[in-house]
Coordinates of C-alpha atoms and ligand atoms in Angstrom, one line a residue:
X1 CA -11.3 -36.2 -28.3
X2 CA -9.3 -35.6 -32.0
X3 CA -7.2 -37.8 -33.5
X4 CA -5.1 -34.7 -34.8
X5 CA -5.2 -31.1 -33.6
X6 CA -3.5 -28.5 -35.1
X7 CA -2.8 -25.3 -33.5
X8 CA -2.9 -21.8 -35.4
X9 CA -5.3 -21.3 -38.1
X10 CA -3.3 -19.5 -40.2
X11 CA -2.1 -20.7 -44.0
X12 CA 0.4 -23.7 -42.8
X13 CA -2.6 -25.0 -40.6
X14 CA -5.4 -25.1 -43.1
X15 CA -2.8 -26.5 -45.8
X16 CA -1.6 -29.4 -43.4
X17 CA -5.3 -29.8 -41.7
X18 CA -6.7 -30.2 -45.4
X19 CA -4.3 -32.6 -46.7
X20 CA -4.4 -34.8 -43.9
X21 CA -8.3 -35.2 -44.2
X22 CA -7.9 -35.4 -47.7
X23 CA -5.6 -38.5 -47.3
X24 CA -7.7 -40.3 -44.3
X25 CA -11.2 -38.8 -44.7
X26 CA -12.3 -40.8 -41.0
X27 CA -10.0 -38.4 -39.2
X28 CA -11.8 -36.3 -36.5
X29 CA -9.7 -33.1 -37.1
X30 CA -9.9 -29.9 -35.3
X31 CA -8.6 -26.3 -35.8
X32 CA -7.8 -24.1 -32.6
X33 CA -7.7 -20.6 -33.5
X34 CA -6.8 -17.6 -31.2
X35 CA -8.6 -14.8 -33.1
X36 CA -12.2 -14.5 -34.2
X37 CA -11.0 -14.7 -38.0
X38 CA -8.8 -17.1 -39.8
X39 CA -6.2 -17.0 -42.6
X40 CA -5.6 -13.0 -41.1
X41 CA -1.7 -13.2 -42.8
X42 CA -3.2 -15.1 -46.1
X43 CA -5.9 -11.9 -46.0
X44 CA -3.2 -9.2 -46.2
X45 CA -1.0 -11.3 -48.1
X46 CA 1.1 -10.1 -51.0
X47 CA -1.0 -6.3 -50.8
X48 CA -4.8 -8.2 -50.7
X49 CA -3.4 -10.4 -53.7
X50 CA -1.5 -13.3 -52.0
X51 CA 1.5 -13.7 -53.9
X52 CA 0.9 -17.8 -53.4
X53 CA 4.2 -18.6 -54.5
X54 CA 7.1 -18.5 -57.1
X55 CA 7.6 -19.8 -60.5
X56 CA 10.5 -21.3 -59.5
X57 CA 10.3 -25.2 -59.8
X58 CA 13.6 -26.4 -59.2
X59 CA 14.6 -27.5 -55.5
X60 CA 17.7 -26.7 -55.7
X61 CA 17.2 -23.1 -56.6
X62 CA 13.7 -22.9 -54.9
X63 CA 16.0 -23.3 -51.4
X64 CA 18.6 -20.1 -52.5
X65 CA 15.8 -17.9 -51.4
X66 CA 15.6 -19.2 -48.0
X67 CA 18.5 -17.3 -45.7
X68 CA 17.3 -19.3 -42.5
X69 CA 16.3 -22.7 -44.3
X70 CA 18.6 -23.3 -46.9
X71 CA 20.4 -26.6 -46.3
X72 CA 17.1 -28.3 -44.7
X73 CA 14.9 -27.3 -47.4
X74 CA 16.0 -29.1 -50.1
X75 CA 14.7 -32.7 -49.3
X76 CA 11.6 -31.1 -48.5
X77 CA 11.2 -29.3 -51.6
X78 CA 12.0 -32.6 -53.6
X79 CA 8.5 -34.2 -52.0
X80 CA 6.2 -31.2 -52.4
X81 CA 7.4 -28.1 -54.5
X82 CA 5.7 -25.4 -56.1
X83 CA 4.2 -26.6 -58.7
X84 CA 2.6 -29.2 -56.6
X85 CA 1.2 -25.7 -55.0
X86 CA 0.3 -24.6 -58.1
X87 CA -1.6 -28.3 -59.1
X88 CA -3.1 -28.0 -55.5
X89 CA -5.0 -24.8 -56.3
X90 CA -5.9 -25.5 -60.4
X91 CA -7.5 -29.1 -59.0
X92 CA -9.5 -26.6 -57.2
X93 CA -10.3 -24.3 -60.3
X94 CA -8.0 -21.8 -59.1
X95 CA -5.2 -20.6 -61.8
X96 CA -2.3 -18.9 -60.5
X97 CA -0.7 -16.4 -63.2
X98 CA 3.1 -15.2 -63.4
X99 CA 4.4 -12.5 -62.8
X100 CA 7.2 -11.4 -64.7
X101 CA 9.5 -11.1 -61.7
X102 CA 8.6 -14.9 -60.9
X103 CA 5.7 -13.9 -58.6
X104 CA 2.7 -16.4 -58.8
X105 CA -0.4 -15.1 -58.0
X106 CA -4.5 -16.2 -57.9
X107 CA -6.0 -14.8 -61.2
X108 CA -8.4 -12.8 -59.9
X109 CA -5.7 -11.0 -58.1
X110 CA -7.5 -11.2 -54.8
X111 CA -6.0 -13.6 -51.4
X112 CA -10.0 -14.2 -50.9
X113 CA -10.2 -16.4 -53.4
X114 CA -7.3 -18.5 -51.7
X115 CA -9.6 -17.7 -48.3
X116 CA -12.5 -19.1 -49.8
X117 CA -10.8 -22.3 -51.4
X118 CA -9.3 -23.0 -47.7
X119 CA -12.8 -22.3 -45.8
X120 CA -14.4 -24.6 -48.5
X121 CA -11.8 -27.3 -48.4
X122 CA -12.3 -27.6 -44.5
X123 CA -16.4 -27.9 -44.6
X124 CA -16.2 -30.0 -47.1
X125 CA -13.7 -32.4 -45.5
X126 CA -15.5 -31.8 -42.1
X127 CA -12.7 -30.1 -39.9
X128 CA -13.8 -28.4 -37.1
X129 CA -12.6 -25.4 -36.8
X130 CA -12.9 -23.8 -33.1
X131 CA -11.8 -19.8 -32.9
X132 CA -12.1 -17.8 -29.8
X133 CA -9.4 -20.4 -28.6
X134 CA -5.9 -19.2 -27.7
X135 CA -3.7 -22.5 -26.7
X136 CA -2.3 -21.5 -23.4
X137 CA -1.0 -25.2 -22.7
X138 CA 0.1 -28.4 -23.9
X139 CA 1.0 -31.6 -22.5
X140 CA 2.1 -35.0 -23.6
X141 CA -0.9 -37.8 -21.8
X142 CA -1.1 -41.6 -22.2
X143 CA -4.3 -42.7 -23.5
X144 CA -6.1 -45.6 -24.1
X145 CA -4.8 -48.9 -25.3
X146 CA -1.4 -47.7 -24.4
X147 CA -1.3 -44.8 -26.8
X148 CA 0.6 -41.5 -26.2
X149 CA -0.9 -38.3 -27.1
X150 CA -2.0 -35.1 -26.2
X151 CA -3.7 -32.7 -24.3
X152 CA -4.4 -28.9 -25.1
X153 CA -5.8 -26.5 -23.2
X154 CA -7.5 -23.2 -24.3
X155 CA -9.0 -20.4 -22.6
X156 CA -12.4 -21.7 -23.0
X157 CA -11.7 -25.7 -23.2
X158 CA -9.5 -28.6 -22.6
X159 CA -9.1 -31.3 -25.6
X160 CA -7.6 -34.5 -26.2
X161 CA -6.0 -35.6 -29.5
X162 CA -3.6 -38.2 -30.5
X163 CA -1.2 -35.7 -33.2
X164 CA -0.7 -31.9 -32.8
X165 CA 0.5 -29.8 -34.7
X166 CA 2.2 -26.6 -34.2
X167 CA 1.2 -24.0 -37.0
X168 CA 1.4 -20.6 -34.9
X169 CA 3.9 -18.3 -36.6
X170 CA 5.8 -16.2 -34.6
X171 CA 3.7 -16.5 -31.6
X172 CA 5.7 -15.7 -28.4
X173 CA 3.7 -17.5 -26.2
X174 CA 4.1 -20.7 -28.2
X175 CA 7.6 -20.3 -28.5
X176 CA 7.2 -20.1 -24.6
X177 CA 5.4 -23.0 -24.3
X178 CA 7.8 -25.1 -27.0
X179 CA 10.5 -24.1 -24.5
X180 CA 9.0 -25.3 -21.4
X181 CA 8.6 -28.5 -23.4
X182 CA 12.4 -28.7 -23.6
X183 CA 12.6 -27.1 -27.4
X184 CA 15.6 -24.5 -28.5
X185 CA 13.6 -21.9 -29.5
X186 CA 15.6 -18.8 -31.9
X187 CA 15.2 -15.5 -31.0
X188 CA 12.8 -13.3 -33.1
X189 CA 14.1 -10.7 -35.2
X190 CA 12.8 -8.9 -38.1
X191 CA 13.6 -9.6 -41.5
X192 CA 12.4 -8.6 -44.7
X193 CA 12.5 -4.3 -44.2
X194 CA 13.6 -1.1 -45.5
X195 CA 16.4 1.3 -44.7
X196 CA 15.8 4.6 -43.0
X197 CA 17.8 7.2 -44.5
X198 CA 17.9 10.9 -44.7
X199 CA 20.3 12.2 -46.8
X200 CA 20.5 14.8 -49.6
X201 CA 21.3 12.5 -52.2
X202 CA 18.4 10.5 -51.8
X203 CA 15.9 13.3 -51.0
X204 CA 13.0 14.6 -52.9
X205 CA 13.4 12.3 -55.4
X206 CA 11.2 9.4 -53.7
X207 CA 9.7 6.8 -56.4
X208 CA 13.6 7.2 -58.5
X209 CA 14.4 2.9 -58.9
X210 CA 17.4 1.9 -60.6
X211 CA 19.3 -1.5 -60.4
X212 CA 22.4 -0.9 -58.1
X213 CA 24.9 -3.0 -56.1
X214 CA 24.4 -2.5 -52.6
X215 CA 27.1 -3.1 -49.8
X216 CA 26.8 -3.0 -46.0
X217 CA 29.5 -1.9 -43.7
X218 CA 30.2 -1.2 -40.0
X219 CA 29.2 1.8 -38.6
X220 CA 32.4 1.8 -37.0
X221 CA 34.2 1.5 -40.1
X222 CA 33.4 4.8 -40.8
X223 CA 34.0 6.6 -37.9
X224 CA 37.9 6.3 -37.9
X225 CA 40.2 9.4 -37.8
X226 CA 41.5 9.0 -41.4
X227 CA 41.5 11.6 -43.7
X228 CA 40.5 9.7 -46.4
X229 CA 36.9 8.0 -45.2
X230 CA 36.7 5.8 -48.6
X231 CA 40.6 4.2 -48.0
X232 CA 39.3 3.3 -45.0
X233 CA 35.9 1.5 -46.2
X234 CA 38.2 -0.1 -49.1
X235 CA 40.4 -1.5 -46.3
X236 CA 37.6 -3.5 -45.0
X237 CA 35.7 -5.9 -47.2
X238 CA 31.4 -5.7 -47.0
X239 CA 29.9 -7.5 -44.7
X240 CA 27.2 -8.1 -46.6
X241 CA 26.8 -7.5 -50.7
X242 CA 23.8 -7.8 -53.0
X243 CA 22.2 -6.6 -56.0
X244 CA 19.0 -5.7 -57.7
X245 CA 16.3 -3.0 -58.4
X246 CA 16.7 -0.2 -55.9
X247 CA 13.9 2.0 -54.9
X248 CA 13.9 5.7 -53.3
X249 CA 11.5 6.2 -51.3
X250 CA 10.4 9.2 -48.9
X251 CA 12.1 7.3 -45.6
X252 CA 14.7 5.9 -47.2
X253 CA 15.6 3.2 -49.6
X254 CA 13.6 0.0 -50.7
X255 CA 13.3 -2.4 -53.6
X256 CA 14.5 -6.1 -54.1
X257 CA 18.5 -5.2 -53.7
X258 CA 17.1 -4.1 -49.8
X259 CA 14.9 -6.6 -48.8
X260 CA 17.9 -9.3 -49.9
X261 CA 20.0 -7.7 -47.5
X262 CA 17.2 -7.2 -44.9
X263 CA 16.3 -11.1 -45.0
X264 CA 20.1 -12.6 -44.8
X265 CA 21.2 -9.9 -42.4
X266 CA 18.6 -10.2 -40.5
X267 CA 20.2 -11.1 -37.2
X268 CA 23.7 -9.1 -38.2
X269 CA 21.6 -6.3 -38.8
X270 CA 19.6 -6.4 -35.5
X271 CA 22.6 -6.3 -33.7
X272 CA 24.3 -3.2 -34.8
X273 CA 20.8 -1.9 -33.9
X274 CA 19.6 -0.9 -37.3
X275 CA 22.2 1.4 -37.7
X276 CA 25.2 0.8 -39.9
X277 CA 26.7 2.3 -43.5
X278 CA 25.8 1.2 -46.7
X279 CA 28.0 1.6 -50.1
X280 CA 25.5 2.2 -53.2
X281 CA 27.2 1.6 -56.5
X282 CA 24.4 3.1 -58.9
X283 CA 26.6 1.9 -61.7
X284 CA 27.2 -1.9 -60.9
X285 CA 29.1 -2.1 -64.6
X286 CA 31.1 0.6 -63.8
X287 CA 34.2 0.8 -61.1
X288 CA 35.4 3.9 -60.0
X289 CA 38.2 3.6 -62.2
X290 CA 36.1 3.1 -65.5
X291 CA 34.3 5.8 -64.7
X292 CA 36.5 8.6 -64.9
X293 CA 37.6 7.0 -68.1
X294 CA 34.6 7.3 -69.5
X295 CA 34.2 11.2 -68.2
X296 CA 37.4 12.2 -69.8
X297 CA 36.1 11.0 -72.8
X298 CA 32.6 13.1 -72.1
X299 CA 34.8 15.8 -71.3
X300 CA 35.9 16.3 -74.6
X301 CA 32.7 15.1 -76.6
X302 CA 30.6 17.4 -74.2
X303 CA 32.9 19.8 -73.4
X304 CA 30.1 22.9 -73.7
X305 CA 27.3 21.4 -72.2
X306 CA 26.2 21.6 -68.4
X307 CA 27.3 18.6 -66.6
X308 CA 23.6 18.9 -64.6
X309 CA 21.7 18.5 -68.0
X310 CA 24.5 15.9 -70.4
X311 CA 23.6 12.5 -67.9
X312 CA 26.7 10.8 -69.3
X313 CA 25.7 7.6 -67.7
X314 CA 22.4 5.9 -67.6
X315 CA 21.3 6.5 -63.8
X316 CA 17.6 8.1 -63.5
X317 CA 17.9 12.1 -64.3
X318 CA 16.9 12.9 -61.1
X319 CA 19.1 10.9 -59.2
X320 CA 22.3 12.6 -61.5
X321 CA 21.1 15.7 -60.7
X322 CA 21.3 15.1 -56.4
X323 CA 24.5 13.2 -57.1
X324 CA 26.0 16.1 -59.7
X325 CA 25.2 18.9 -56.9
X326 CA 26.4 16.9 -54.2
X327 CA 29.8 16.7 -56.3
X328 CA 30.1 20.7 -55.6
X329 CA 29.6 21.1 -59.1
X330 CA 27.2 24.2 -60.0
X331 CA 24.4 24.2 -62.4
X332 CA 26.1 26.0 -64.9
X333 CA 29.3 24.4 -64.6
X334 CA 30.0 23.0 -68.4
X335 CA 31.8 19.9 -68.9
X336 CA 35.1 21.4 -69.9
X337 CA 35.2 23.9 -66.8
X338 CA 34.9 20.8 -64.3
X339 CA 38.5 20.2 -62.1
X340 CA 39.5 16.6 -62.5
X341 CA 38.6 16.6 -58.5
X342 CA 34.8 17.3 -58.9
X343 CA 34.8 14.5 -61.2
X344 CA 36.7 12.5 -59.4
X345 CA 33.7 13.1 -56.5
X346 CA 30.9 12.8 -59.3
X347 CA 32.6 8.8 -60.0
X348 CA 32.5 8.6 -56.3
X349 CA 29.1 9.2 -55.5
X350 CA 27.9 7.2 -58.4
X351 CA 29.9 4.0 -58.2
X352 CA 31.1 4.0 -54.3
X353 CA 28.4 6.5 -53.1
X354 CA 28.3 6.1 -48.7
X355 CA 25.1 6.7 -46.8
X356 CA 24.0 6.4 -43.2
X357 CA 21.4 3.9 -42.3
X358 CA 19.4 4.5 -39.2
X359 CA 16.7 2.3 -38.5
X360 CA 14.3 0.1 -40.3
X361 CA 10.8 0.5 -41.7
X362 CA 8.1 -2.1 -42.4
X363 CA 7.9 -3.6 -45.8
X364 CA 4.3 -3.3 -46.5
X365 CA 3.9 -6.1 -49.0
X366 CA 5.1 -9.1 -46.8
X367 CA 7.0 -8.8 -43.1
X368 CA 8.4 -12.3 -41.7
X369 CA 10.1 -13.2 -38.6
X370 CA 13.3 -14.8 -38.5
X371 CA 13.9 -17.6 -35.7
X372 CA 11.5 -19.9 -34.4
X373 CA 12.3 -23.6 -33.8
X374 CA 16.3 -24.8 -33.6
X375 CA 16.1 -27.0 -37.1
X376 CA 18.6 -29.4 -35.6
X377 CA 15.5 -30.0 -33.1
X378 CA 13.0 -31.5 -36.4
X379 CA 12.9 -34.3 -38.4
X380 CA 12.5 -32.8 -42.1
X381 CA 11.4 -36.0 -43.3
X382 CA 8.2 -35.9 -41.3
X383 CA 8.7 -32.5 -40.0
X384 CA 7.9 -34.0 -36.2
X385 CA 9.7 -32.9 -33.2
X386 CA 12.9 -34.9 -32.7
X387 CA 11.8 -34.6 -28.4
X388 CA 8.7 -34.3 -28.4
X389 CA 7.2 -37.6 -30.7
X390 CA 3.6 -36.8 -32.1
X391 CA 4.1 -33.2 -32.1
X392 CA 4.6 -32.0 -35.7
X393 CA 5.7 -28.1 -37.1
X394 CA 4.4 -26.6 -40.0
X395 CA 5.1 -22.9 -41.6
X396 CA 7.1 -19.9 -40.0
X397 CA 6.9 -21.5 -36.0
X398 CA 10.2 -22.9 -37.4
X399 CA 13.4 -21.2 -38.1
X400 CA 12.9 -21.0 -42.0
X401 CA 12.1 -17.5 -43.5
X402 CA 12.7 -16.4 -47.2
X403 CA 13.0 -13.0 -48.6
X404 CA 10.3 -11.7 -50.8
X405 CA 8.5 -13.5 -53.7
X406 CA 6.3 -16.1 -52.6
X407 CA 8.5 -18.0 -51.0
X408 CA 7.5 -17.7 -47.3
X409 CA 3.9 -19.2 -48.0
X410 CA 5.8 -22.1 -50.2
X411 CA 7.4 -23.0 -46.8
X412 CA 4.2 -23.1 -45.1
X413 CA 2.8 -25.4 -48.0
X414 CA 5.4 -27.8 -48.3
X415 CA 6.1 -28.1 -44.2
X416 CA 2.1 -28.1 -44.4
X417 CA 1.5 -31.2 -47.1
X418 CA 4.8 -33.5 -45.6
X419 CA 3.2 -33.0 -42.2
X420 CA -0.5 -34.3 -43.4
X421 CA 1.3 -37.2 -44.9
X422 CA 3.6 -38.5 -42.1
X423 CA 0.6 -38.0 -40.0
X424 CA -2.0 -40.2 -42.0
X425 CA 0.7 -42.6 -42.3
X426 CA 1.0 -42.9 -38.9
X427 CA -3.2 -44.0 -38.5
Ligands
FAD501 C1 1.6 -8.1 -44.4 C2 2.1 -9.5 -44.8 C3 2.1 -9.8 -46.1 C4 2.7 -11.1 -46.5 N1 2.6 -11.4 -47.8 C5 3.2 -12.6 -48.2 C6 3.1 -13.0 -49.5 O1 2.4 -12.4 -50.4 N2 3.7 -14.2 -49.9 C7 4.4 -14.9 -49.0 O2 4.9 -16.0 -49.4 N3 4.4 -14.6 -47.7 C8 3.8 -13.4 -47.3 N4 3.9 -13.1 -46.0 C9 4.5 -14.0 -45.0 C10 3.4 -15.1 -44.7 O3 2.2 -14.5 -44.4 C11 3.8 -16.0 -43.6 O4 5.1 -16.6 -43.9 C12 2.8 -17.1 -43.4 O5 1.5 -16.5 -43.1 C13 3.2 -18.1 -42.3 O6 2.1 -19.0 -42.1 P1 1.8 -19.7 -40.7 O7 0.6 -20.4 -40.9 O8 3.1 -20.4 -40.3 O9 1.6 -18.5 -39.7 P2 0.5 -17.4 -39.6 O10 -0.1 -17.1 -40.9 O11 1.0 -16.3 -38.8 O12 -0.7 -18.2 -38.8 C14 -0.6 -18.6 -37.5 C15 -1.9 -18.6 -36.9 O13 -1.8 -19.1 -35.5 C16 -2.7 -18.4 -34.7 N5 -2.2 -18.5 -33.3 C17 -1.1 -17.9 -32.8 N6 -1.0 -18.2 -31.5 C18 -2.0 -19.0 -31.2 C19 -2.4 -19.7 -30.0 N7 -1.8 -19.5 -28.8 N8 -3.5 -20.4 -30.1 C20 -4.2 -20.6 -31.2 N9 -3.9 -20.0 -32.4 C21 -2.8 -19.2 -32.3 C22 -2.6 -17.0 -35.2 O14 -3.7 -16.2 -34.8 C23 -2.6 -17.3 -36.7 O15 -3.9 -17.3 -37.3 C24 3.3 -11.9 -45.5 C25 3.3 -11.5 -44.2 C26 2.7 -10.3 -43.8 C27 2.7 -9.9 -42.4

């Protein structure tokens, strides 16, 4: 028998697990784990360097990087934020650096040394931790002296425990069992990806990053009989917008300005099947309009040069060069010679330029799944069930998932330290 058993071993499990022996050292505690290994995501984390969490220490901002989140967040983040993460780790001797994107990771730029700190945090405090031992069922018991609680089977045991806690991720067969327990559970879908996309303009020229704006359309949109495709996308506002660095890259396109719109269209995105049009203005200070100022001013200043080797604006070289060629302009057409239609398609292509998305590909770094737990169906004071009293959440089993920067494990540390403490409150 445990007094609290928390399920998954995984980074919101060790957090809470360690903070809750931290705060009642008596405790028995146990860990169930399905693999043979622990702390597999912290492991992989941020490329091998666990990108711990974000320099960002204000609640209110901390919680606009949370697409699914957002709103619930914020009381949360005013009881344990990240630099409470970051004090957690220095009390430890480990310093976290900054990145200068806002990135915060261990300084010896390896996620074992967060491994280690976790594994020694749990001998020290005396949590057991039990792998080989996939959860394939819960139930709520009475125990003694009246008490409610617990009992979990595995595929090689059965315990008892007053508290569980539910740290499993995105495992389906939890969700399945969190359902059968009368939970809403929200579907899984991917978030935090890249764009598939083969088109000329984007081809060959794979590593090419330059901050853009970055709108999403209908597929649909597009496909309409009018003769002029762009009066038709005009017609229709985006249905989602962002900005950012933009990255080329040999499938596609990647880069912060992506993985924004990957992470908070993440559902809209799944269901026009990965396959949609996007609007790329490579120029996000320029309008179309602007533009073609500016190039009748070029015109004349340039006027004997080739338009392929004067870049007029400040785009990467060999991004101008795709877009200039795919403007039907030659590579020994000089300024002067250009028709006002050929630059009219040069401005298009670099402020309004239209490409075909068709599918996704994983984003190495960091990949989260969106849904999880209805949030209407927790307590974020406590983070315990709101049906099922003594069962507890922590980390991405819940429907919170943030887009890229540290932010995902923050989630998992904050759920992680509130649990712990509404739990040893409760002894
Ligand atoms: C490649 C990659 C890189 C990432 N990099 C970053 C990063 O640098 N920064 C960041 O903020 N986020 C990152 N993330 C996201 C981050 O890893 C997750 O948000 C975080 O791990 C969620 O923690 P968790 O404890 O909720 O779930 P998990 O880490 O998934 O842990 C859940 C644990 O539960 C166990 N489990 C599942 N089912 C059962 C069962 N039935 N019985 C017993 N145990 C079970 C699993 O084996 C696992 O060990 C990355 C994700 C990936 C995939």
């Amino acid at each position: 028998m445990f007094d609290v058993i928390v399920i998954g071993g995984g980074a919101a499990g060790f957090y809470t697990a360690i903070h809750i022996a931290e705060a009642k050292p008596h405790l028995k505690i146990a860990i169930l784990e399905r693999g043979k290994d622990v702390l597999g995501k912290v492991k992989v984390s941020g490329g091998g360097r666990c990108n711990v969490t974000h320099a960002e220490f204000d609640p209110r901002e901390l919680t606009k990087n949370y697409p699914r989140g957002e709103k619930e967040l914020l009381g949360p983040f005013h009881t344990y934020c990240s630099g409470d993460t970051v004090g957690f780790f220095e009390e430890r001797g480990i310093t976290l650096k900054i990145e200068s994107d806002g990135r915060m990771f261990p300084e010896s730029d390896s996620s074992q040394t967060i491994i280690d700190c976790f594994l020694g945090e749990a001998d020290r405090l005396g949590i057991k931790i039990l792998k080989h031992s996939a959860v394939t069922e819960i139930e709520s018991i009475s125990l003694e002296a009246n008490k409610e609680g617990w009992k979990i089977t595995t595929i090689k045991h059965v315990y008892e425990c007053e508290k569980v806690v539910v740290a499993t991720g995105s495992s389906p067969k939890i969700w399945k069992l969190l359902e059968k327990l009368g939970h809403s559970m929200v579907s899984a879908v991917p978030s935090l990806f890249t764009f598939n996309c083969k088109d000329e303009r984007i081809s060959g020229i794979p590593g090419v990053s330059t901050v853009a704006q970055v709108e999403v359309f209908e597929k649909q949109v597009y496909q309409s009989k009018v003769t002029t495709k762009l009066k038709s996308v005009n017609s229709k506002s985006a249905l989602l917008t962002s900005d950012g660095p933009l990255l080329v890259t040999h499938w596609g396109l990647s880069g912060p300005a992506i993985l924004k719109l990957s992470a908070w269209g993440a559902r809209l995105l799944s269901d026009m099947n990965y396959r949609f049009k996007i609007r790329v203005n490579w120029l996000p200070e320029y309008s179309f309009e602007g533009l073609m100022g500016l190039f009748s001013e070029i015109k004349e200043i340039e006027a004997k040069k080739t338009v392929l080797r004067t870049k007029a604006v400040e785009v990467p070289r060999r991004l101008w060069i795709n877009l200039v060629k795919a403007s039907t302009i030659s590579e020994t057409h000089k300024w002067a010679e250009v028709t006002k239609v050929q630059l009219e398609k040069l401005a298009r292509q670099l402020t309004e330029c239209e490409l075909k998305i068709d599918g996704k590909s994983t984003f190495k770094e960091e990949f989260v799944t969106a849904g999880g737990i209805d949030l209407k169906e927790i307590n974020f004071k406590t983070y315990e069930s709101k049906k099922l009293p003594g069962m507890y959440f922590a980390g991405e089993v819940i429907d919170v998932d943030a887009i890229t920067g540290g932010f995902n494990f923050q989630n998992a540390w904050t759920g992680g330290y509130i649990v712990a403490q509404a739990i040893a409150n409760s002894f």
